[in-house]
Amino acid sequence: MAELNITIFRGLPGAANFSSSPFVNKLHFRLRENGIPHNIDIGSVLDAPRGKIPYIKMVDEQHTVPQLYGDSTLITNDLINRGVLKDLNAELSIAQRSQDLALRALLEERLYWLHVSYPYYQHFEMRLIPQPY
Amino acid sequence: MRDWVLWQLPYPAKVVIGYFFVWRAVKATLHGQGVLRFTTEEVDVFKHEIWQSIEGLLAETRNNHLGDGPFWVLGGNQPTEADFSLFGTIAGQRSCPP
C-alpha cells in the first residue's frame, strides 16, 4: 500500500480526540480506529474544497502535489475504495444496510440541522436589545 | 459562541463578520432547508422524538447483547457506519463550546 500522508482539518482548535462537529468526530474516529497515521490541523472553511468542515489533504501516487478532499462520507468511500479503510457494511444483509443508511440519514440530515438551528431561534430574552449580537 | 467560532479575528471584525457573513448566511440556509420555519416548541418535539428513539434502540440492543464489552447499535458483532455517525453525534453534543 502506498504511503498516504493524510492531514485532517478540523476547523477549530480543541481537544485531541473530540470536536463539536459530528462529521469531524466521525471521520477522525474512523481514522484512529483503523490505526491509520494522520496529522491534525485546524484549517478554515474558506480553504475547504466544498466549503465544509472536515476536509482532508492527501498525497497519493497519481498526483505530485497534495490534493484536498471534502465531505466526510465521500472521503470515507474514497478511502474504502483505495483499501485503506475496511468496508464495514460488506457483511450486512440488504435489510441491515437499509437500516444503517436510515440511521445515518436521520442523524446527519435531520438531527444535525435541528441542533444547528438552536441559536437561531429567539433566545434573546435575556439581552437588552432583541437583536442578534 | 462568536468568540469560539471566529477565534482568529479581532473583536470589531468578529461582530461585523459574525453578523453579516455568518449569521445571515446560516439563517438563510436553515430557512431554505426548512428547519427554521418551525417554532421552538415544535423543534423541541422533533429533537426529543429522535433522541428517545436512539435511546430506545441502544437500550434494546444492549439488552440483547450477551456479556460485557462493546455492543453495536444494529445488533451485529462488528461496528457499522451507523455506529460511527452515532458516535460523532453524541460526542459532538457532549463537547460544549468554552
PDB file of C-alpha atoms in Angstrom:
ATOM      1  CA  MET A   1       0.000   0.000   0.000  1.00  0.00           C
ATOM      2  CA  ALA A   2       1.416   3.337  -0.971  1.00  0.00           C
ATOM      3  CA  GLU A   3       2.167   5.805   1.743  1.00  0.00           C
ATOM      4  CA  LEU A   4      -0.696   8.273   2.109  1.00  0.00           C
ATOM      5  CA  ASN A   5       0.161  11.374   4.045  1.00  0.00           C
ATOM      6  CA  ILE A   6      -3.248  12.295   5.447  1.00  0.00           C
ATOM      7  CA  THR A   7      -3.906  15.585   7.229  1.00  0.00           C
ATOM      8  CA  ILE A   8      -7.391  16.140   8.592  1.00  0.00           C
ATOM      9  CA  PHE A   9      -8.547  19.735   9.047  1.00  0.00           C
ATOM     10  CA  ARG A  10     -10.999  20.147  11.899  1.00  0.00           C
ATOM     11  CA  GLY A  11     -11.818  23.825  11.729  1.00  0.00           C
ATOM     12  CA  LEU A  12     -11.278  24.632  15.382  1.00  0.00           C
ATOM     13  CA  PRO A  13      -8.558  24.130  17.953  1.00  0.00           C
ATOM     14  CA  GLY A  14      -9.585  21.876  20.769  1.00  0.00           C
ATOM     15  CA  ALA A  15      -9.248  18.505  22.418  1.00  0.00           C
ATOM     16  CA  ALA A  16      -7.147  15.904  20.689  1.00  0.00           C
ATOM     17  CA  ASN A  17      -9.883  13.368  20.079  1.00  0.00           C
ATOM     18  CA  PHE A  18     -13.140  15.309  20.075  1.00  0.00           C
ATOM     19  CA  SER A  19     -14.599  18.246  18.295  1.00  0.00           C
ATOM     20  CA  SER A  20     -18.001  19.834  18.291  1.00  0.00           C
ATOM     21  CA  SER A  21     -18.950  18.791  14.768  1.00  0.00           C
ATOM     22  CA  PRO A  22     -20.303  15.242  14.432  1.00  0.00           C
ATOM     23  CA  PHE A  23     -18.780  14.866  10.975  1.00  0.00           C
ATOM     24  CA  VAL A  24     -15.302  15.705  12.244  1.00  0.00           C
ATOM     25  CA  ASN A  25     -15.735  13.233  15.100  1.00  0.00           C
ATOM     26  CA  LYS A  26     -16.930  10.518  12.762  1.00  0.00           C
ATOM     27  CA  LEU A  27     -14.072  10.846  10.301  1.00  0.00           C
ATOM     28  CA  HIS A  28     -11.394  11.293  12.928  1.00  0.00           C
ATOM     29  CA  PHE A  29     -12.570   8.306  14.936  1.00  0.00           C
ATOM     30  CA  ARG A  30     -12.667   6.210  11.789  1.00  0.00           C
ATOM     31  CA  LEU A  31      -9.036   7.003  11.017  1.00  0.00           C
ATOM     32  CA  ARG A  32      -7.992   6.391  14.615  1.00  0.00           C
ATOM     33  CA  GLU A  33      -9.876   3.117  14.896  1.00  0.00           C
ATOM     34  CA  ASN A  34      -8.262   1.688  11.793  1.00  0.00           C
ATOM     35  CA  GLY A  35      -4.824   2.703  13.017  1.00  0.00           C
ATOM     36  CA  ILE A  36      -4.093   4.964  10.072  1.00  0.00           C
ATOM     37  CA  PRO A  37      -1.351   7.500  10.784  1.00  0.00           C
ATOM     38  CA  HIS A  38      -2.610  11.022  10.218  1.00  0.00           C
ATOM     39  CA  ASN A  39      -1.925  14.609  11.215  1.00  0.00           C
ATOM     40  CA  ILE A  40      -4.391  17.063  12.703  1.00  0.00           C
ATOM     41  CA  ASP A  41      -4.618  20.679  11.673  1.00  0.00           C
ATOM     42  CA  ILE A  42      -7.095  23.490  12.054  1.00  0.00           C
ATOM     43  CA  GLY A  43      -7.732  24.762   8.539  1.00  0.00           C
ATOM     44  CA  SER A  44     -10.609  27.053   7.633  1.00  0.00           C
ATOM     45  CA  VAL A  45     -13.955  26.893   5.861  1.00  0.00           C
ATOM     46  CA  LEU A  46     -12.672  29.262   3.186  1.00  0.00           C
ATOM     47  CA  ASP A  47      -9.916  26.840   2.168  1.00  0.00           C
ATOM     48  CA  ALA A  48     -12.144  23.769   2.140  1.00  0.00           C
ATOM     49  CA  PRO A  49     -12.852  22.290  -1.300  1.00  0.00           C
ATOM     50  CA  ARG A  50     -16.643  22.264  -0.770  1.00  0.00           C
ATOM     51  CA  GLY A  51     -16.725  24.925   1.921  1.00  0.00           C
ATOM     52  CA  LYS A  52     -17.410  22.299   4.597  1.00  0.00           C
ATOM     53  CA  ILE A  53     -15.502  21.037   7.580  1.00  0.00           C
ATOM     54  CA  PRO A  54     -13.909  18.410   7.779  1.00  0.00           C
ATOM     55  CA  TYR A  55     -11.679  18.210   4.761  1.00  0.00           C
ATOM     56  CA  ILE A  56      -8.569  16.198   4.141  1.00  0.00           C
ATOM     57  CA  LYS A  57      -5.244  16.762   2.455  1.00  0.00           C
ATOM     58  CA  MET A  58      -3.814  13.614   1.000  1.00  0.00           C
ATOM     59  CA  VAL A  59      -0.831  12.693  -1.179  1.00  0.00           C
ATOM     60  CA  ASP A  60      -1.104   9.659  -3.395  1.00  0.00           C
ATOM     61  CA  GLU A  61       0.914   8.197  -6.239  1.00  0.00           C
ATOM     62  CA  GLN A  62      -1.168   9.695  -9.047  1.00  0.00           C
ATOM     63  CA  HIS A  63      -0.607  13.314  -8.064  1.00  0.00           C
ATOM     64  CA  THR A  64       2.597  15.033  -7.114  1.00  0.00           C
ATOM     65  CA  VAL A  65       1.010  17.792  -5.050  1.00  0.00           C
ATOM     66  CA  PRO A  66      -1.304  17.128  -2.090  1.00  0.00           C
ATOM     67  CA  GLN A  67      -4.975  17.061  -3.032  1.00  0.00           C
ATOM     68  CA  LEU A  68      -7.867  18.359  -0.936  1.00  0.00           C
ATOM     69  CA  TYR A  69     -10.965  16.232  -0.474  1.00  0.00           C
ATOM     70  CA  GLY A  70     -14.296  17.407   1.015  1.00  0.00           C
ATOM     71  CA  ASP A  71     -17.360  15.750   2.608  1.00  0.00           C
ATOM     72  CA  SER A  72     -16.768  13.097   5.270  1.00  0.00           C
ATOM     73  CA  THR A  73     -18.932  10.452   3.575  1.00  0.00           C
ATOM     74  CA  LEU A  74     -17.178  10.867   0.233  1.00  0.00           C
ATOM     75  CA  ILE A  75     -13.770  10.768   1.918  1.00  0.00           C
ATOM     76  CA  THR A  76     -14.709   7.546   3.704  1.00  0.00           C
ATOM     77  CA  ASN A  77     -15.923   5.936   0.481  1.00  0.00           C
ATOM     78  CA  ASP A  78     -12.771   7.029  -1.328  1.00  0.00           C
ATOM     79  CA  LEU A  79     -10.529   5.537   1.355  1.00  0.00           C
ATOM     80  CA  ILE A  80     -12.545   2.310   1.321  1.00  0.00           C
ATOM     81  CA  ASN A  81     -12.106   2.068  -2.448  1.00  0.00           C
ATOM     82  CA  ARG A  82      -8.363   2.553  -2.042  1.00  0.00           C
ATOM     83  CA  GLY A  83      -8.286  -0.244   0.506  1.00  0.00           C
ATOM     84  CA  VAL A  84      -7.089   1.994   3.323  1.00  0.00           C
ATOM     85  CA  LEU A  85     -10.255   1.635   5.423  1.00  0.00           C
ATOM     86  CA  LYS A  86     -12.204  -1.537   5.961  1.00  0.00           C
ATOM     87  CA  ASP A  87     -15.659  -1.696   4.403  1.00  0.00           C
ATOM     88  CA  LEU A  88     -17.798  -2.201   7.477  1.00  0.00           C
ATOM     89  CA  ASN A  89     -21.051  -2.732   5.643  1.00  0.00           C
ATOM     90  CA  ALA A  90     -19.825  -5.518   3.378  1.00  0.00           C
ATOM     91  CA  GLU A  91     -21.105  -8.317   5.608  1.00  0.00           C
ATOM     92  CA  LEU A  92     -24.504  -6.860   6.299  1.00  0.00           C
ATOM     93  CA  SER A  93     -27.703  -8.112   4.716  1.00  0.00           C
ATOM     94  CA  ILE A  94     -29.681  -5.844   2.408  1.00  0.00           C
ATOM     95  CA  ALA A  95     -32.213  -5.031   5.125  1.00  0.00           C
ATOM     96  CA  GLN A  96     -29.465  -4.214   7.618  1.00  0.00           C
ATOM     97  CA  ARG A  97     -27.759  -1.965   5.109  1.00  0.00           C
ATOM     98  CA  SER A  98     -31.031  -0.082   4.683  1.00  0.00           C
ATOM     99  CA  GLN A  99     -31.358   0.317   8.436  1.00  0.00           C
ATOM    100  CA  ASP A 100     -27.771   1.536   8.621  1.00  0.00           C
ATOM    101  CA  LEU A 101     -28.386   4.071   5.889  1.00  0.00           C
ATOM    102  CA  ALA A 102     -31.649   5.184   7.516  1.00  0.00           C
ATOM    103  CA  LEU A 103     -29.980   5.761  10.878  1.00  0.00           C
ATOM    104  CA  ARG A 104     -27.143   7.699   9.285  1.00  0.00           C
ATOM    105  CA  ALA A 105     -29.569   9.854   7.297  1.00  0.00           C
ATOM    106  CA  LEU A 106     -31.614  10.584  10.419  1.00  0.00           C
ATOM    107  CA  LEU A 107     -28.566  11.691  12.379  1.00  0.00           C
ATOM    108  CA  GLU A 108     -26.758  13.620   9.676  1.00  0.00           C
ATOM    109  CA  GLU A 109     -29.591  15.241   7.750  1.00  0.00           C
ATOM    110  CA  ARG A 110     -32.259  15.794  10.365  1.00  0.00           C
ATOM    111  CA  LEU A 111     -30.848  15.844  13.883  1.00  0.00           C
ATOM    112  CA  TYR A 112     -27.758  17.779  12.884  1.00  0.00           C
ATOM    113  CA  TRP A 113     -29.781  20.655  11.432  1.00  0.00           C
ATOM    114  CA  LEU A 114     -32.156  20.687  14.389  1.00  0.00           C
ATOM    115  CA  HIS A 115     -29.162  21.172  16.680  1.00  0.00           C
ATOM    116  CA  VAL A 116     -27.576  23.807  14.447  1.00  0.00           C
ATOM    117  CA  SER A 117     -30.795  25.821  14.430  1.00  0.00           C
ATOM    118  CA  TYR A 118     -30.834  26.221  18.195  1.00  0.00           C
ATOM    119  CA  PRO A 119     -29.145  29.653  18.468  1.00  0.00           C
ATOM    120  CA  TYR A 120     -31.164  30.998  15.536  1.00  0.00           C
ATOM    121  CA  TYR A 121     -34.482  30.913  17.334  1.00  0.00           C
ATOM    122  CA  GLN A 122     -35.460  33.753  19.581  1.00  0.00           C
ATOM    123  CA  HIS A 123     -33.331  33.154  22.623  1.00  0.00           C
ATOM    124  CA  PHE A 124     -32.624  36.807  23.126  1.00  0.00           C
ATOM    125  CA  GLU A 125     -34.953  37.360  26.060  1.00  0.00           C
ATOM    126  CA  MET A 126     -32.060  37.908  28.463  1.00  0.00           C
ATOM    127  CA  ARG A 127     -30.474  40.569  26.318  1.00  0.00           C
ATOM    128  CA  LEU A 128     -31.195  44.268  26.421  1.00  0.00           C
ATOM    129  CA  ILE A 129     -31.877  44.502  22.711  1.00  0.00           C
ATOM    130  CA  PRO A 130     -33.939  41.851  20.883  1.00  0.00           C
ATOM    131  CA  GLN A 131     -31.463  41.540  18.056  1.00  0.00           C
ATOM    132  CA  PRO A 132     -28.733  39.025  17.418  1.00  0.00           C
ATOM    133  CA  TYR A 133     -25.476  40.450  18.668  1.00  0.00           C
TER     134      TYR A 133
ATOM    135  CA  MET B   1     -20.208  31.299  20.571  1.00  0.00           C
ATOM    136  CA  ARG B   2     -18.991  34.084  18.352  1.00  0.00           C
ATOM    137  CA  ASP B   3     -15.680  34.210  20.215  1.00  0.00           C
ATOM    138  CA  TRP B   4     -15.294  30.481  19.788  1.00  0.00           C
ATOM    139  CA  VAL B   5     -16.032  30.086  16.079  1.00  0.00           C
ATOM    140  CA  LEU B   6     -14.385  33.337  14.972  1.00  0.00           C
ATOM    141  CA  TRP B   7     -11.463  32.995  17.319  1.00  0.00           C
ATOM    142  CA  GLN B   8      -8.937  34.160  14.740  1.00  0.00           C
ATOM    143  CA  LEU B   9     -10.380  37.679  14.325  1.00  0.00           C
ATOM    144  CA  PRO B  10     -10.085  40.850  16.403  1.00  0.00           C
ATOM    145  CA  TYR B  11     -13.194  41.941  18.274  1.00  0.00           C
ATOM    146  CA  PRO B  12     -14.754  44.522  15.891  1.00  0.00           C
ATOM    147  CA  ALA B  13     -14.214  42.217  12.926  1.00  0.00           C
ATOM    148  CA  LYS B  14     -15.836  39.415  14.904  1.00  0.00           C
ATOM    149  CA  VAL B  15     -19.071  41.391  15.320  1.00  0.00           C
ATOM    150  CA  VAL B  16     -19.227  42.653  11.734  1.00  0.00           C
ATOM    151  CA  ILE B  17     -18.202  39.443  10.016  1.00  0.00           C
ATOM    152  CA  GLY B  18     -20.129  37.382  12.511  1.00  0.00           C
ATOM    153  CA  TYR B  19     -23.375  39.138  11.696  1.00  0.00           C
ATOM    154  CA  PHE B  20     -23.109  39.940   8.020  1.00  0.00           C
ATOM    155  CA  PHE B  21     -21.347  36.846   6.752  1.00  0.00           C
ATOM    156  CA  VAL B  22     -22.070  34.065   9.186  1.00  0.00           C
ATOM    157  CA  TRP B  23     -25.356  34.765  10.969  1.00  0.00           C
ATOM    158  CA  ARG B  24     -27.326  35.873   7.917  1.00  0.00           C
ATOM    159  CA  ALA B  25     -25.900  33.147   5.673  1.00  0.00           C
ATOM    160  CA  VAL B  26     -26.611  30.330   8.121  1.00  0.00           C
ATOM    161  CA  LYS B  27     -30.065  31.729   8.859  1.00  0.00           C
ATOM    162  CA  ALA B  28     -30.881  31.752   5.133  1.00  0.00           C
ATOM    163  CA  THR B  29     -29.574  28.198   4.792  1.00  0.00           C
ATOM    164  CA  LEU B  30     -31.705  26.989   7.681  1.00  0.00           C
ATOM    165  CA  HIS B  31     -34.784  28.738   6.355  1.00  0.00           C
ATOM    166  CA  GLY B  32     -34.272  27.227   2.920  1.00  0.00           C
ATOM    167  CA  GLN B  33     -33.569  23.853   4.438  1.00  0.00           C
ATOM    168  CA  GLY B  34     -36.835  24.137   6.308  1.00  0.00           C
ATOM    169  CA  VAL B  35     -35.873  23.796   9.917  1.00  0.00           C
ATOM    170  CA  LEU B  36     -36.156  27.492  10.750  1.00  0.00           C
ATOM    171  CA  ARG B  37     -39.831  27.511   9.704  1.00  0.00           C
ATOM    172  CA  PHE B  38     -40.841  25.596  12.838  1.00  0.00           C
ATOM    173  CA  THR B  39     -41.476  27.113  16.245  1.00  0.00           C
ATOM    174  CA  THR B  40     -39.152  26.429  19.135  1.00  0.00           C
ATOM    175  CA  GLU B  41     -41.635  24.034  20.712  1.00  0.00           C
ATOM    176  CA  GLU B  42     -42.000  22.024  17.502  1.00  0.00           C
ATOM    177  CA  VAL B  43     -38.240  21.709  17.141  1.00  0.00           C
ATOM    178  CA  ASP B  44     -38.047  20.520  20.746  1.00  0.00           C
ATOM    179  CA  VAL B  45     -40.644  17.854  19.996  1.00  0.00           C
ATOM    180  CA  PHE B  46     -38.703  16.653  16.967  1.00  0.00           C
ATOM    181  CA  LYS B  47     -35.387  16.544  18.827  1.00  0.00           C
ATOM    182  CA  HIS B  48     -36.983  14.777  21.761  1.00  0.00           C
ATOM    183  CA  GLU B  49     -38.533  12.172  19.492  1.00  0.00           C
ATOM    184  CA  ILE B  50     -35.255  11.435  17.719  1.00  0.00           C
ATOM    185  CA  TRP B  51     -33.195  11.213  20.895  1.00  0.00           C
ATOM    186  CA  GLN B  52     -35.802   8.986  22.548  1.00  0.00           C
ATOM    187  CA  SER B  53     -35.773   6.625  19.595  1.00  0.00           C
ATOM    188  CA  ILE B  54     -31.968   6.458  19.665  1.00  0.00           C
ATOM    189  CA  GLU B  55     -32.068   5.701  23.370  1.00  0.00           C
ATOM    190  CA  GLY B  56     -34.691   3.000  22.839  1.00  0.00           C
ATOM    191  CA  LEU B  57     -32.666   1.409  20.053  1.00  0.00           C
ATOM    192  CA  LEU B  58     -29.493   1.373  22.137  1.00  0.00           C
ATOM    193  CA  ALA B  59     -31.299   0.024  25.205  1.00  0.00           C
ATOM    194  CA  GLU B  60     -32.889  -2.796  23.243  1.00  0.00           C
ATOM    195  CA  THR B  61     -29.616  -3.697  21.543  1.00  0.00           C
ATOM    196  CA  ARG B  62     -27.825  -3.688  24.867  1.00  0.00           C
ATOM    197  CA  ASN B  63     -30.417  -5.975  26.424  1.00  0.00           C
ATOM    198  CA  ASN B  64     -29.988  -8.433  23.586  1.00  0.00           C
ATOM    199  CA  HIS B  65     -26.231  -8.330  23.851  1.00  0.00           C
ATOM    200  CA  LEU B  66     -24.717 -11.181  25.842  1.00  0.00           C
ATOM    201  CA  GLY B  67     -21.794 -10.499  28.096  1.00  0.00           C
ATOM    202  CA  ASP B  68     -19.793  -7.360  28.712  1.00  0.00           C
ATOM    203  CA  GLY B  69     -17.876  -5.305  26.287  1.00  0.00           C
ATOM    204  CA  PRO B  70     -18.875  -3.033  23.448  1.00  0.00           C
ATOM    205  CA  PHE B  71     -22.095  -3.567  21.564  1.00  0.00           C
ATOM    206  CA  TRP B  72     -23.044  -2.128  18.184  1.00  0.00           C
ATOM    207  CA  VAL B  73     -26.249  -0.258  17.507  1.00  0.00           C
ATOM    208  CA  LEU B  74     -27.582  -2.556  14.789  1.00  0.00           C
ATOM    209  CA  GLY B  75     -27.017  -5.612  16.927  1.00  0.00           C
ATOM    210  CA  GLY B  76     -24.209  -7.260  14.984  1.00  0.00           C
ATOM    211  CA  ASN B  77     -20.775  -8.440  16.010  1.00  0.00           C
ATOM    212  CA  GLN B  78     -18.923  -5.743  14.102  1.00  0.00           C
ATOM    213  CA  PRO B  79     -19.339  -1.994  14.006  1.00  0.00           C
ATOM    214  CA  THR B  80     -21.061  -0.464  11.018  1.00  0.00           C
ATOM    215  CA  GLU B  81     -21.081   3.005   9.502  1.00  0.00           C
ATOM    216  CA  ALA B  82     -24.083   3.978  11.622  1.00  0.00           C
ATOM    217  CA  ASP B  83     -22.074   3.392  14.801  1.00  0.00           C
ATOM    218  CA  PHE B  84     -19.543   5.987  13.707  1.00  0.00           C
ATOM    219  CA  SER B  85     -22.213   8.533  12.846  1.00  0.00           C
ATOM    220  CA  LEU B  86     -23.832   7.910  16.213  1.00  0.00           C
ATOM    221  CA  PHE B  87     -20.523   8.376  17.982  1.00  0.00           C
ATOM    222  CA  GLY B  88     -19.933  11.601  16.095  1.00  0.00           C
ATOM    223  CA  THR B  89     -23.338  12.974  17.072  1.00  0.00           C
ATOM    224  CA  ILE B  90     -23.132  12.063  20.743  1.00  0.00           C
ATOM    225  CA  ALA B  91     -19.509  13.183  21.159  1.00  0.00           C
ATOM    226  CA  GLY B  92     -20.286  16.452  19.410  1.00  0.00           C
ATOM    227  CA  GLN B  93     -23.172  17.142  21.737  1.00  0.00           C
ATOM    228  CA  ARG B  94     -21.114  16.393  24.823  1.00  0.00           C
ATOM    229  CA  SER B  95     -18.297  18.781  23.954  1.00  0.00           C
ATOM    230  CA  CYS B  96     -19.517  22.245  24.831  1.00  0.00           C
ATOM    231  CA  PRO B  97     -18.019  25.430  23.434  1.00  0.00           C
ATOM    232  CA  PRO B  98     -15.740  27.040  26.002  1.00  0.00           C
TER     233      PRO B  98
END
